[in-house]
Short mmCIF file of C-alpha atoms and ligand atoms in Angstrom, two decimals:
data_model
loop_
_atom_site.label_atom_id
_atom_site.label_comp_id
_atom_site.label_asym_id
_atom_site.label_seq_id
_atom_site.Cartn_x
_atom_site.Cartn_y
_atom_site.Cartn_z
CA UNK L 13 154.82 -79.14 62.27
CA UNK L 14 152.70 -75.91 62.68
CA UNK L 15 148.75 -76.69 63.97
CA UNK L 16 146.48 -77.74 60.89
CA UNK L 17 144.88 -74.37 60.34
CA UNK L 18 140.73 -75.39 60.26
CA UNK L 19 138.49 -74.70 57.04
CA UNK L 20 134.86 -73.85 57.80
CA UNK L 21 133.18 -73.83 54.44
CA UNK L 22 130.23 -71.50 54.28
CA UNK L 23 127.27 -72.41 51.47
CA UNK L 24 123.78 -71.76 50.74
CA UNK L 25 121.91 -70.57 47.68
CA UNK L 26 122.28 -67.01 45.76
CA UNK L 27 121.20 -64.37 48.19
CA UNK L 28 120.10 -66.75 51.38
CA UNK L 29 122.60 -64.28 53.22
CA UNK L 30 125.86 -66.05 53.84
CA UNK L 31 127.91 -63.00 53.54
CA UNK L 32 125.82 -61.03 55.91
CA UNK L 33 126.44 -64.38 57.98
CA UNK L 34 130.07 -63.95 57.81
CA UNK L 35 130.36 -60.85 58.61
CA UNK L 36 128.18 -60.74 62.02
CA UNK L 37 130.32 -63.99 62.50
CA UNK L 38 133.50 -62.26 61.99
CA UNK L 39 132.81 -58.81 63.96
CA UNK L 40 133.44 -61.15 67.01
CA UNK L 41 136.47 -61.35 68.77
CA UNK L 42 137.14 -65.08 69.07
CA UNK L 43 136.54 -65.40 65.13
CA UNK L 44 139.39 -62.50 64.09
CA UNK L 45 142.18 -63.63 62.80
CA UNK L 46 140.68 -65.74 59.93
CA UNK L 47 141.36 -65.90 55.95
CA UNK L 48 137.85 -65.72 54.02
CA UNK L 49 137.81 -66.68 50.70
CA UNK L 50 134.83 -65.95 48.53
CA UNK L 51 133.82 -67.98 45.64
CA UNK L 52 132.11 -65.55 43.52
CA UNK L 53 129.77 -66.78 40.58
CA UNK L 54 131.18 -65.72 37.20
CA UNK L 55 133.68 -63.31 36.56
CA UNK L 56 132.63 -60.24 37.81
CA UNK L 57 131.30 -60.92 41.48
CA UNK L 58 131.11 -57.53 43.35
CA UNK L 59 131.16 -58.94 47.20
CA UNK L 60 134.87 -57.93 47.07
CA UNK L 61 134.32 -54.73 46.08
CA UNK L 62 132.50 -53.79 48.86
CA UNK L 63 135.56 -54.35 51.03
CA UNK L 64 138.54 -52.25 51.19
CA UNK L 65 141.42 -53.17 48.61
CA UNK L 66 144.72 -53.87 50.15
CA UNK L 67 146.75 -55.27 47.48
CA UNK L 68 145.05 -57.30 44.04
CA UNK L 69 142.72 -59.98 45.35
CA UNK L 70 143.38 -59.62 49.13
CA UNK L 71 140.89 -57.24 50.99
CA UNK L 72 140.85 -56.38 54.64
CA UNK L 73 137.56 -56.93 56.29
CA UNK L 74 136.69 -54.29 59.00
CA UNK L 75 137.23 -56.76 61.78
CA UNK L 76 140.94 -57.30 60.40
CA UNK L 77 140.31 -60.62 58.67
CA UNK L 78 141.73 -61.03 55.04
CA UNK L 79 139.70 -61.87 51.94
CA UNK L 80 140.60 -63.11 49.14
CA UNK L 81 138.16 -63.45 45.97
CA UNK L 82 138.56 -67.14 44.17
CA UNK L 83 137.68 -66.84 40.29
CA UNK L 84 139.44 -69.96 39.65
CA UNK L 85 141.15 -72.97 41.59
CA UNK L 86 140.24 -72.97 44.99
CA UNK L 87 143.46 -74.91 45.44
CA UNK L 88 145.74 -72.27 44.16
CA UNK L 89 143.72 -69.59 46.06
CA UNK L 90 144.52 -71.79 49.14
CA UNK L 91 148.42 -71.79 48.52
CA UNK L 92 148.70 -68.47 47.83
CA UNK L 93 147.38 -67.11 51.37
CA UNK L 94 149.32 -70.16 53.00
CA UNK L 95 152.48 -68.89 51.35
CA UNK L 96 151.86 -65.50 52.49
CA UNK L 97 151.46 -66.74 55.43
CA UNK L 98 154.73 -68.64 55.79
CA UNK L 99 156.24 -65.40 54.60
CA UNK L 100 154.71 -63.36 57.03
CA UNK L 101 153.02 -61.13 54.82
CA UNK L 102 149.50 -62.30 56.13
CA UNK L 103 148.50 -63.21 59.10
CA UNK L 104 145.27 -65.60 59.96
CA UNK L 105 144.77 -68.70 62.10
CA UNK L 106 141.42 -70.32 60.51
CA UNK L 107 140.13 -70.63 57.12
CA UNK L 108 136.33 -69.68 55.54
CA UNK L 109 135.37 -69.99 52.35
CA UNK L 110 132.23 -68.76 51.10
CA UNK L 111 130.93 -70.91 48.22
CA UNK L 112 128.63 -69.48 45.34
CA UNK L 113 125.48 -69.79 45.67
CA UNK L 114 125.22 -72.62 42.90
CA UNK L 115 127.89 -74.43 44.40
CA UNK L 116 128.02 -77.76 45.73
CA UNK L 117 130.16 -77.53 48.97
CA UNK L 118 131.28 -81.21 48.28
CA UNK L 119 134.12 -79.92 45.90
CA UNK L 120 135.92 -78.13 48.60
CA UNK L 121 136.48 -80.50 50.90
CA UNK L 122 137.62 -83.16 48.29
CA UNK L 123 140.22 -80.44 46.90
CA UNK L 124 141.89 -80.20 50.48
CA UNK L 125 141.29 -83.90 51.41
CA UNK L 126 142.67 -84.83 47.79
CA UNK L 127 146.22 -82.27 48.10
CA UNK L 128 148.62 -83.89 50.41
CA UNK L 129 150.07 -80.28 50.30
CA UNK L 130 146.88 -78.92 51.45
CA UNK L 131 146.04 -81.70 53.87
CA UNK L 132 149.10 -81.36 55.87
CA UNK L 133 148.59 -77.61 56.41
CA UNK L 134 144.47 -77.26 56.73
CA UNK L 135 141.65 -79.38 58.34
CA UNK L 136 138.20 -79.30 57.42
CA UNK L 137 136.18 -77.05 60.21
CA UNK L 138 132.23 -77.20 59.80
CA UNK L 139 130.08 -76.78 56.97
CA UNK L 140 127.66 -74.00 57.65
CA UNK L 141 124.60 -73.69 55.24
CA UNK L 142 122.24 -70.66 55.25
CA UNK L 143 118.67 -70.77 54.00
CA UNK L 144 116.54 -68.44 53.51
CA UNK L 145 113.28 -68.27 55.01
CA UNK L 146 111.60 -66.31 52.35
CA UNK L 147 112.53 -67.85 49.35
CA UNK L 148 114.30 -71.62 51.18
CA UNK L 149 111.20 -73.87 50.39
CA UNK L 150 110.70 -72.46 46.82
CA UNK L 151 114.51 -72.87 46.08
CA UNK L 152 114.29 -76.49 47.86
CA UNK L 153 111.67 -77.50 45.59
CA UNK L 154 113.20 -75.58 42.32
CA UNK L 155 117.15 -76.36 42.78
CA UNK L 156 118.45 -79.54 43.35
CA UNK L 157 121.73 -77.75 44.50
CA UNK L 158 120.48 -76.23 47.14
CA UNK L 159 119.29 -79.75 49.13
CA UNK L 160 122.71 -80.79 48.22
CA UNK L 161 124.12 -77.82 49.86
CA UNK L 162 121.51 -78.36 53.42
CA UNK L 163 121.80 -82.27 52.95
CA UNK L 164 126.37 -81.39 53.80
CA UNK L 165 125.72 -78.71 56.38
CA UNK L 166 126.66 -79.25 59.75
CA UNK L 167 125.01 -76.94 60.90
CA UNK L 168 121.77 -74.83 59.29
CA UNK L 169 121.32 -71.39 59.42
CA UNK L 170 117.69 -70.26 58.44
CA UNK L 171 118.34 -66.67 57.57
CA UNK L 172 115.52 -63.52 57.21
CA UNK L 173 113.32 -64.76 59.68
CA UNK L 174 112.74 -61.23 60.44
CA UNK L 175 111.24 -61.00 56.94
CA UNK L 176 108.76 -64.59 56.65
CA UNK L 177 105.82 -65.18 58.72
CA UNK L 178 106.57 -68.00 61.60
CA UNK L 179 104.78 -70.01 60.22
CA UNK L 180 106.51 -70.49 56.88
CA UNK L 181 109.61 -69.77 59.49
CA UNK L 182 109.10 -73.00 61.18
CA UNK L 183 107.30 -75.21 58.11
CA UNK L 184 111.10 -74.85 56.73
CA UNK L 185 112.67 -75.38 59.81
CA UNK L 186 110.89 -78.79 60.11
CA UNK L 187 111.70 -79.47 56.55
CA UNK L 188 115.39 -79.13 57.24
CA UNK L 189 114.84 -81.40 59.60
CA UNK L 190 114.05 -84.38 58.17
CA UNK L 191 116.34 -83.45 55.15
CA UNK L 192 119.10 -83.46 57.22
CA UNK L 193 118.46 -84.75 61.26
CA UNK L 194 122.06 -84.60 62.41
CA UNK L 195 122.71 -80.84 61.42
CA UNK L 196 122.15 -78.00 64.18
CA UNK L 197 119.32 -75.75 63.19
CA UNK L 198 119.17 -71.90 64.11
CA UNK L 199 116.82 -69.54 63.01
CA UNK L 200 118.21 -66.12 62.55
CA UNK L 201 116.92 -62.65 62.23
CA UNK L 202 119.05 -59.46 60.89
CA UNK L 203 118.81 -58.52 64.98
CA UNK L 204 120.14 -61.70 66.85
CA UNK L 205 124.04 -62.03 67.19
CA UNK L 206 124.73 -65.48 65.79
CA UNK L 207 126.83 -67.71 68.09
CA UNK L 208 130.69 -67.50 67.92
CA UNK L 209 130.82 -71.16 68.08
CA UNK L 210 129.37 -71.97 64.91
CA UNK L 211 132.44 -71.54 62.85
CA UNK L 212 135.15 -73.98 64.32
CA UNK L 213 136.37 -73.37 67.50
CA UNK L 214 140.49 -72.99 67.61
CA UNK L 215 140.96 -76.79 69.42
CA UNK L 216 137.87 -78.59 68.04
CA UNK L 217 137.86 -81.25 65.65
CA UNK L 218 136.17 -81.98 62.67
CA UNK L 219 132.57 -82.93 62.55
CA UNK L 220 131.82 -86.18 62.65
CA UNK L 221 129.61 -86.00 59.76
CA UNK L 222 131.97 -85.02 57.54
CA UNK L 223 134.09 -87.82 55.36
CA UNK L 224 137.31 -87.24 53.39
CA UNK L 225 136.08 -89.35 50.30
CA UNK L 226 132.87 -87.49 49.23
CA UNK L 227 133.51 -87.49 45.48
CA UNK L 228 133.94 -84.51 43.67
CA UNK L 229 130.88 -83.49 41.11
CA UNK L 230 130.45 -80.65 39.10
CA UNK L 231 128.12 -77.87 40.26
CA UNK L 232 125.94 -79.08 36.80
CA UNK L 233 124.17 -75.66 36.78
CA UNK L 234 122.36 -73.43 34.12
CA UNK L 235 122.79 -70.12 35.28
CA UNK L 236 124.60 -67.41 33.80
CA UNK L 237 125.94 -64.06 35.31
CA UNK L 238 126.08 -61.00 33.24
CA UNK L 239 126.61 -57.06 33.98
CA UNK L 240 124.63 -54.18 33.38
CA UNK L 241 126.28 -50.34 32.99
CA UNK L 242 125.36 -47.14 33.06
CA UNK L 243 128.11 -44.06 32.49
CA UNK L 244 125.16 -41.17 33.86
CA UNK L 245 123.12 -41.51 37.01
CA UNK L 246 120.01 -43.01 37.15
CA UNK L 247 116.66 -41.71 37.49
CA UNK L 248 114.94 -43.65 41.11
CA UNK L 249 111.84 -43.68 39.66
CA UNK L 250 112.64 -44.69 36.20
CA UNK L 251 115.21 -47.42 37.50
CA UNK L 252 112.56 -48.89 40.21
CA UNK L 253 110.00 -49.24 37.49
CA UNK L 254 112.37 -50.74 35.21
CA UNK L 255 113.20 -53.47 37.86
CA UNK L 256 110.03 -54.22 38.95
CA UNK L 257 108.61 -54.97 35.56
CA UNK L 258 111.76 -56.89 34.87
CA UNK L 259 111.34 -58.99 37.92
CA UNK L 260 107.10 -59.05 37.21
CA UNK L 261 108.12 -61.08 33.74
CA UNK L 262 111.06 -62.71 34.54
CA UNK L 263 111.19 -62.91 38.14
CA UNK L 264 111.34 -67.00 38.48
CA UNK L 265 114.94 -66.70 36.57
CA UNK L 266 116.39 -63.99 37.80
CA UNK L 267 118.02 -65.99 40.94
CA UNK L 268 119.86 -62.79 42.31
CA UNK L 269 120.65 -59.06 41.41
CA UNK L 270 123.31 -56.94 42.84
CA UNK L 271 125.43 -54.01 42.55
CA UNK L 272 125.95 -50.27 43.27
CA UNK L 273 123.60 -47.89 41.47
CA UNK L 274 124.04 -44.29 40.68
CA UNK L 275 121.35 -42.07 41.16
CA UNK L 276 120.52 -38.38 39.94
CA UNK L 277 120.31 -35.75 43.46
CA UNK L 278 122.18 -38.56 45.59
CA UNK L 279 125.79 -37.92 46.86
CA UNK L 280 127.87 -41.73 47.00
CA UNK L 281 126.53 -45.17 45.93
CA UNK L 282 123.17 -47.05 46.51
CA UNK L 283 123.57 -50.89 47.25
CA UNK L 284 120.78 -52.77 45.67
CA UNK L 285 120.28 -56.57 46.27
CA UNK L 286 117.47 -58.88 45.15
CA UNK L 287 117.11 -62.44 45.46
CA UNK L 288 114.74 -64.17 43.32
CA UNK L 289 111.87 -61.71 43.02
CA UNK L 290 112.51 -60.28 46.25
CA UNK L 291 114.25 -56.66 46.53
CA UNK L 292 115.94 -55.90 49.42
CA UNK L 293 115.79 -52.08 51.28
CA UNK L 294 118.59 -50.16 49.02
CA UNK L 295 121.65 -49.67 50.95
CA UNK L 296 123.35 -46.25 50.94
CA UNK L 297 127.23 -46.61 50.75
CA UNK L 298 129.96 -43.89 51.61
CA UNK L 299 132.19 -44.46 49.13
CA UNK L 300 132.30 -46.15 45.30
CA UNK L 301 133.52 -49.44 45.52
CA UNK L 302 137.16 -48.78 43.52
CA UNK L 303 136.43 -45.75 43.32
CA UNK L 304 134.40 -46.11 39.84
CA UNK L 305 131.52 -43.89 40.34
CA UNK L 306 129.17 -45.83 37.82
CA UNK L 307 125.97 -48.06 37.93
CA UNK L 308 127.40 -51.78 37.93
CA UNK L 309 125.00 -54.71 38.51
CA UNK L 310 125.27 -58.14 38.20
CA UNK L 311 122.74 -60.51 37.45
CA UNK L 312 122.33 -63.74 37.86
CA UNK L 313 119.64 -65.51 36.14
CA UNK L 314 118.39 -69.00 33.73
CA UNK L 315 117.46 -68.73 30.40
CA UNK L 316 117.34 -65.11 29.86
CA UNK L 317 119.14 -63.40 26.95
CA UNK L 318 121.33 -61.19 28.62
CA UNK L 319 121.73 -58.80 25.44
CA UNK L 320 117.38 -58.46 26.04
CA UNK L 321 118.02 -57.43 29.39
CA UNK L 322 120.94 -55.12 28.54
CA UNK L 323 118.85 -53.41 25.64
CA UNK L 324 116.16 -53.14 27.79
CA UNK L 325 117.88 -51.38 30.70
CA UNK L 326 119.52 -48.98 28.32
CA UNK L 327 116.47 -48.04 26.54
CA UNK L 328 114.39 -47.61 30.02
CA UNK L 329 116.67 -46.55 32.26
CA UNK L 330 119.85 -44.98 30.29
CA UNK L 331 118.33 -42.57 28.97
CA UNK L 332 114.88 -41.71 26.34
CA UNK L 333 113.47 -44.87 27.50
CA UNK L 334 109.66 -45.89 26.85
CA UNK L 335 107.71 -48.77 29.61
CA UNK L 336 107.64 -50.63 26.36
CA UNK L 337 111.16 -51.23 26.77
CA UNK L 338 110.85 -52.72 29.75
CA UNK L 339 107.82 -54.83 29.16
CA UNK L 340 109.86 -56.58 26.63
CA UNK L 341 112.94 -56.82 28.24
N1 LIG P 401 116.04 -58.61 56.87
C1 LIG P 401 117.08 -59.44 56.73
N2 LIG P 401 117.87 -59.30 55.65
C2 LIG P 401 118.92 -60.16 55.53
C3 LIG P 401 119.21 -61.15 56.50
N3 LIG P 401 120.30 -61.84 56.09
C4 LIG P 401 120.67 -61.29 54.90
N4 LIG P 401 119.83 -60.27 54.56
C5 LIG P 401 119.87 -59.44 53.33
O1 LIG P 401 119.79 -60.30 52.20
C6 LIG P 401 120.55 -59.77 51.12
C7 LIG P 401 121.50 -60.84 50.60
O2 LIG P 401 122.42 -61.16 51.64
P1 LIG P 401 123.92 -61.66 51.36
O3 LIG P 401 124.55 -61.89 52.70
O4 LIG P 401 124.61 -60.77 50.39
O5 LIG P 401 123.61 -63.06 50.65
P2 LIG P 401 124.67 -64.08 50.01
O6 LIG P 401 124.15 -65.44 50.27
O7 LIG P 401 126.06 -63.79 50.49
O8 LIG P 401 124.52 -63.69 48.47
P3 LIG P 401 125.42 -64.24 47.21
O9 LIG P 401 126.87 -64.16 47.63
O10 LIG P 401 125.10 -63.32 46.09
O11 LIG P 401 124.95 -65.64 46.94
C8 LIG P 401 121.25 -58.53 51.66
O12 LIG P 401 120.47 -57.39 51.30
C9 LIG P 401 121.21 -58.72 53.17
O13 LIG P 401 121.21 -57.50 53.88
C10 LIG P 401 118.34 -61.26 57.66
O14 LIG P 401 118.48 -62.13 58.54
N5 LIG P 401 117.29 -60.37 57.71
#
């Protein structure tokens, strides 16, 4: 029998930066040569998109790793790349899955410990959390998903340090602390190359903390994802006005905003990315994601009617919009 291929399981909440983790982790040379598999939220995630297509879910990553986006069963996700595999279509020697944001890691590892299929081809790596440092404590004290996801890390990333005072920086650090005393803590800015080892090195084994029989439970959240559209490009102005009103009324619900925006007088896409009722710089792209030139964003947010936000956008940012529209939105 072939070497049990190891799973490293990557969580944190919406937006706390675990793809931006990934990526820096998977730009390194020890770490190519791994499967990712992204969890998305919903239906209509867009991480994927942001990645060049090499044939229906699979993506190539830039440092040669292959993605695949799971919208379903992370089991059947998992047998399809190990088939390819076998078949030599793919090739990878480690396993990470990135969970959603609302997830509860626990899940995966019970769907690999529970498949004797599974079990006798994988073996669970670390579990890698990422928190925020701008918006960790707030989401600690609002989302009971996110201390489940810190209380199963292995290891704790505290992302955006670059962006909180050190204070706050280390305030959360010690908080993390005594939530969970056996994880290793980093804090991490957008500057400092994170270290190679923290996904699972090719002859380590598992950690010690982790245990086959953690029961499964369901994620138990209330969020809901939804898309916004736009056929014409956007006015800046208008479309930054619209947003920041929307997150001035609703920004406690809104847990995270993303897409690719089109804008009037600017050649190729603009990334934009907010977490909770922080935006992030916009992100000029070279190319549209599929090559579908139009404003797509997802949001993800609690208790808002989407069909208030759609009108909303529409009215203020399509096209003859009025600030009224947005106030309401
Ligand atoms: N300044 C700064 N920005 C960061 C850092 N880490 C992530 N970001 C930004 O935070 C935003 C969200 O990061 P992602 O990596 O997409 O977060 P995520 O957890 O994968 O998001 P979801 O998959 O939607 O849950 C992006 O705009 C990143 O560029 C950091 O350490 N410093």
């Amino acid at each position: 029998m072939s070497a049990r291929l190891p799973v490293d399981v990557i969580t944190g909440f919406l937006g706390a930066g675990k793809t931006t983790l990934l990526r820096r982790l998977l730009a390194r040379p020890e770490l190519a040569g791994a499967a990712v598999l992204v969890n998305e939220f919903g239906e209509i995630g867009l991480d994927h998109l942001l990645l060049e297509r090499i044939d229906g879910d699979v993506v190539l990553l830039k440092s040669g790793c292959v993605c695949c986006t799971v919208r379903g069963d992370l089991k059947a996700a998992l047998e399809a790349l190990l088939g390819r595999r076998a078949r030599g279509e793919i090739a990878f020697d480690r396993v990470a899955i990135e969970t959603t944001g609302l997830a509860d890691p626990t899940p995966v590892f019970a769907t690999i410990a529970a498949d004797a299929a599974l079990k006798h081809r994988l073996r669970m790596g670390a579990v890698v959390c990422v928190v925020d440092a701008l918006n960790g404590a707030a989401t600690l004290d609002a989302h009971d998903v996110s201390l489940r996801q810190a209380a199963a890390a292995d290891r704790i990333v505290v992302s955006k340090t670059d962006l909180a005072p050190p204070e706050a920086c280390s305030a959360l650090a010690a908080r993390l602390r005594a939530l969970n005393p056996v994880a290793e803590l980093l804090l991490l800015d957008a500057e400092t190359p994170p270290p190679a080892l923290w996904l699972t090195g090719a002859g380590e084994g598992p950690p010690s903390r982790w245990r086959a029989d953690t029961p499964a439970a369901e994620p138990g959240h209330d969020a809901r994802a939804f898309l916004l559209e736009a056929e014409a490009p956007l006015d800046w102005a208008r479309f930054g006005l619209w947003l920041s009103m929307l997150l001035n009324a609703h920004g406690d619900d809104i847990l995270r905003l993303k897409g690719v925006v089109a804008i009037e007088g600017v050649a190729g896409p603009v990334a934009i990315q907010g977490v909770q009722r922080v935006v992030h710089a916009p992100e000029h792209l070279e190319a549209w994601p599929d090559g579908d030139a139009r404003t797509r964003l997802v949001v993800i947010a609690r208790t808002i009617d989407p069909e208030r936000v759609r009108r909303s956008f529409r009215a203020f940012v399509g096209r003859a919009g009025t600030n009224a529209a947005a106030a309401s939105a």
